[in-house]
Amino acid sequence: MRKAIMLSGMLAASGLVGAHLWAQSPPPGGAPAGMKPPVSSKDPKAAPAGHYSVDHEHSSVIARVSHSGFSYNVVRFAVADGELDWNPLKPDAIKLDVTVNTKPYNAPIEYKMPIEGPGMLNVAAFPTAKFVSTGVKPMGGNKADVMGQLTLWGVTRPAVIHAELVGAGTGMGGKTVTGFTGTMTFDSSEFKEQKPMSLGKITLVLDAEFHKS
């Protein structure tokens, strides 16, 4: 169980790439006076090309790790920083750079061995994980594969985020917004020596909302 949790933490730390992207909706009575309600579209072109920065309040990474093949342990991590160069008409020009804090949050359970300790995430030595894109491959509609480099525990390996556009358009207050959800699966042994038991494959779920600069 502890190893499974450790896995989740590690996974999430990998950070890559990804929180329920942009779920802004007007209150029951409508948008506040003087504000237009948000307008969201699945069309990538609804968000114009340009530089976007992550909205920390609506972005996160969730790590899912198998517990001996019986269930999954889940750990959540905050997105520390995220930058997106967006161009819906030129996928080759799209660039993504995301940094994730490896210290988990919203973990109501206290484990006998702290997840952030040296035997698990080792947050003191490796406080962040990072994903930097190297290319984007459109997969049709609002989906794409984002290829890149994932740095976790000081080790960098190739990784792929299977991404889906959740919404693009105009948010509250007239901000230009685009948001994505994505998944990444990797073998933890490629980043860290596992003793006495391999942590196995880890799945990360990245949800991220970006606002145009």
Short mmCIF file of C-alpha atoms in Angstrom, two decimals, residues 23-196:
data_model
loop_
_atom_site.label_atom_id
_atom_site.label_comp_id
_atom_site.label_asym_id
_atom_site.label_seq_id
_atom_site.Cartn_x
_atom_site.Cartn_y
_atom_site.Cartn_z
CA ALA A 23 -15.16 25.07 -15.88
CA GLN A 24 -16.17 28.63 -15.41
CA SER A 25 -19.93 29.06 -15.53
CA PRO A 26 -22.13 31.98 -14.55
CA PRO A 27 -23.97 31.86 -11.23
CA PRO A 28 -27.62 30.71 -11.27
CA GLY A 29 -28.81 34.26 -11.70
CA GLY A 30 -26.48 34.86 -14.64
CA ALA A 31 -23.15 36.66 -14.96
CA PRO A 32 -22.40 39.52 -12.53
CA ALA A 33 -23.66 42.91 -13.62
CA GLY A 34 -21.53 44.35 -16.39
CA MET A 35 -19.92 41.00 -17.21
CA LYS A 36 -20.63 38.85 -20.23
CA PRO A 37 -21.10 35.13 -19.57
CA PRO A 38 -18.22 32.87 -20.64
CA VAL A 39 -18.36 31.32 -24.11
CA SER A 40 -16.55 28.01 -24.62
CA SER A 41 -16.06 26.02 -27.83
CA LYS A 42 -14.47 22.69 -28.80
CA ASP A 43 -13.05 24.39 -31.89
CA PRO A 44 -9.28 24.97 -31.39
CA LYS A 45 -9.54 28.14 -33.50
CA ALA A 46 -11.79 29.71 -30.86
CA ALA A 47 -8.58 30.68 -29.02
CA PRO A 48 -6.34 32.88 -31.20
CA ALA A 49 -2.62 32.25 -31.60
CA GLY A 50 -0.40 33.78 -28.95
CA HIS A 51 1.28 33.26 -25.60
CA TYR A 52 -0.78 31.87 -22.73
CA SER A 53 0.03 31.43 -19.03
CA VAL A 54 -1.41 28.78 -16.72
CA ASP A 55 -4.29 29.57 -14.35
CA HIS A 56 -3.09 27.96 -11.10
CA GLU A 57 -6.57 27.84 -9.57
CA HIS A 58 -7.89 25.65 -12.37
CA SER A 59 -4.93 23.37 -13.05
CA SER A 60 -3.57 20.25 -11.35
CA VAL A 61 -1.97 16.85 -11.88
CA ILE A 62 -3.37 13.60 -10.54
CA ALA A 63 -1.23 10.47 -10.28
CA ARG A 64 -2.85 7.03 -10.32
CA VAL A 65 -0.78 4.06 -9.14
CA SER A 66 -1.84 0.44 -8.97
CA HIS A 67 -2.05 -1.11 -5.50
CA SER A 68 -0.90 -4.68 -6.15
CA GLY A 69 -3.34 -4.98 -9.05
CA PHE A 70 -6.40 -4.63 -6.79
CA SER A 71 -7.11 -0.90 -6.85
CA TYR A 72 -5.59 2.50 -7.57
CA ASN A 73 -4.09 5.01 -5.17
CA VAL A 74 -4.55 8.63 -6.18
CA VAL A 75 -2.41 11.65 -5.28
CA ARG A 76 -2.92 15.24 -6.42
CA PHE A 77 -0.25 17.83 -7.22
CA ALA A 78 -0.29 21.57 -7.94
CA VAL A 79 0.97 23.10 -11.17
CA ALA A 80 3.72 25.53 -10.18
CA ASP A 81 4.18 27.13 -13.59
CA GLY A 82 2.95 26.65 -17.12
CA GLU A 83 3.50 28.46 -20.41
CA LEU A 84 1.80 27.72 -23.73
CA ASP A 85 2.65 29.13 -27.15
CA TRP A 86 -0.59 28.39 -28.97
CA ASN A 87 -1.24 28.34 -32.72
CA PRO A 88 -4.28 26.31 -33.84
CA LEU A 89 -3.37 26.73 -37.51
CA LYS A 90 0.28 25.68 -37.13
CA PRO A 91 0.64 22.71 -34.74
CA ASP A 92 4.41 22.69 -35.32
CA ALA A 93 4.57 26.11 -33.66
CA ILE A 94 2.81 24.99 -30.46
CA LYS A 95 5.08 24.86 -27.40
CA LEU A 96 4.22 23.69 -23.88
CA ASP A 97 6.32 24.03 -20.73
CA VAL A 98 4.85 22.84 -17.42
CA THR A 99 6.41 22.59 -13.94
CA VAL A 100 4.67 20.64 -11.16
CA ASN A 101 5.31 20.72 -7.40
CA THR A 102 6.22 17.22 -6.22
CA LYS A 103 4.78 17.80 -2.75
CA PRO A 104 1.20 16.48 -2.90
CA TYR A 105 -1.77 18.43 -1.60
CA ASN A 106 -5.39 17.64 -0.76
CA ALA A 107 -4.25 14.33 0.76
CA PRO A 108 -6.61 13.69 3.72
CA ILE A 109 -4.85 10.46 4.72
CA GLU A 110 -1.75 10.47 6.93
CA TYR A 111 0.55 7.63 5.92
CA LYS A 112 3.05 5.93 8.21
CA MET A 113 5.80 6.86 5.78
CA PRO A 114 5.40 10.46 4.49
CA ILE A 115 4.90 10.53 0.73
CA GLU A 116 7.22 13.53 0.41
CA GLY A 117 10.05 11.81 2.34
CA PRO A 118 13.41 10.56 1.00
CA GLY A 119 12.10 7.02 0.57
CA MET A 120 9.33 8.16 -1.75
CA LEU A 121 9.04 11.47 -3.61
CA ASN A 122 12.14 12.95 -1.97
CA VAL A 123 10.67 16.44 -2.25
CA ALA A 124 13.60 18.06 -0.42
CA ALA A 125 16.01 16.97 -3.14
CA PHE A 126 13.59 17.18 -6.09
CA PRO A 127 10.89 19.79 -5.33
CA THR A 128 9.57 19.93 -8.89
CA ALA A 129 9.03 17.83 -12.00
CA LYS A 130 8.95 19.28 -15.50
CA PHE A 131 7.57 18.57 -18.98
CA VAL A 132 8.79 20.44 -22.06
CA SER A 133 7.21 19.71 -25.42
CA THR A 134 9.23 18.90 -28.53
CA GLY A 135 6.38 18.46 -31.00
CA VAL A 136 2.63 18.17 -31.48
CA LYS A 137 0.83 15.58 -33.63
CA PRO A 138 -2.84 16.34 -34.39
CA MET A 139 -5.04 13.26 -33.90
CA GLY A 140 -8.23 14.66 -35.38
CA GLY A 141 -10.91 16.95 -34.02
CA ASN A 142 -9.93 18.43 -30.67
CA LYS A 143 -7.28 15.80 -29.84
CA ALA A 144 -3.50 15.72 -30.23
CA ASP A 145 -0.42 13.92 -28.97
CA VAL A 146 2.14 16.19 -27.34
CA MET A 147 5.64 14.74 -27.48
CA GLY A 148 8.26 16.01 -25.08
CA GLN A 149 10.83 15.48 -22.34
CA LEU A 150 9.77 14.62 -18.79
CA THR A 151 12.20 15.36 -15.95
CA LEU A 152 11.54 13.49 -12.71
CA TRP A 153 14.00 12.84 -9.83
CA GLY A 154 16.65 14.61 -11.87
CA VAL A 155 16.31 12.17 -14.79
CA THR A 156 14.97 13.21 -18.20
CA ARG A 157 13.18 10.78 -20.53
CA PRO A 158 10.92 11.07 -23.61
CA ALA A 159 7.20 11.17 -22.80
CA VAL A 160 3.88 11.73 -24.57
CA ILE A 161 0.75 13.51 -23.35
CA HIS A 162 -2.46 12.35 -25.06
CA ALA A 163 -4.28 15.68 -24.96
CA GLU A 164 -7.83 16.83 -25.60
CA LEU A 165 -9.09 20.39 -25.88
CA VAL A 166 -11.79 20.89 -23.25
CA GLY A 167 -12.74 24.40 -24.26
CA ALA A 168 -11.50 27.56 -25.93
CA GLY A 169 -13.03 31.01 -26.08
CA THR A 170 -13.84 33.92 -23.79
CA GLY A 171 -13.96 33.57 -20.01
CA MET A 172 -15.40 35.77 -17.27
CA GLY A 173 -14.21 39.33 -17.60
CA GLY A 174 -13.45 38.93 -21.30
CA LYS A 175 -10.23 36.94 -20.90
CA THR A 176 -9.19 34.68 -23.76
CA VAL A 177 -9.03 31.17 -22.34
CA THR A 178 -8.06 27.71 -23.54
CA GLY A 179 -7.99 24.53 -21.48
CA PHE A 180 -6.92 20.94 -21.93
CA THR A 181 -7.01 17.57 -20.27
CA GLY A 182 -4.39 14.93 -20.96
CA THR A 183 -2.97 11.61 -19.81
CA MET A 184 0.55 10.24 -19.65
CA THR A 185 1.69 6.74 -18.70
CA PHE A 186 5.28 5.75 -17.92
CA ASP A 187 7.34 3.19 -16.05
CA SER A 188 8.76 4.67 -12.85
CA SER A 189 11.83 2.42 -13.09
CA GLU A 190 12.98 4.51 -16.07
CA PHE A 191 13.45 7.45 -13.71
CA LYS A 192 14.40 5.90 -10.39
CA GLU A 193 15.90 2.64 -9.17
CA GLN A 194 13.18 0.61 -7.47
CA LYS A 195 14.07 -1.57 -4.48
CA PRO A 196 12.98 -4.06 -3.36
#
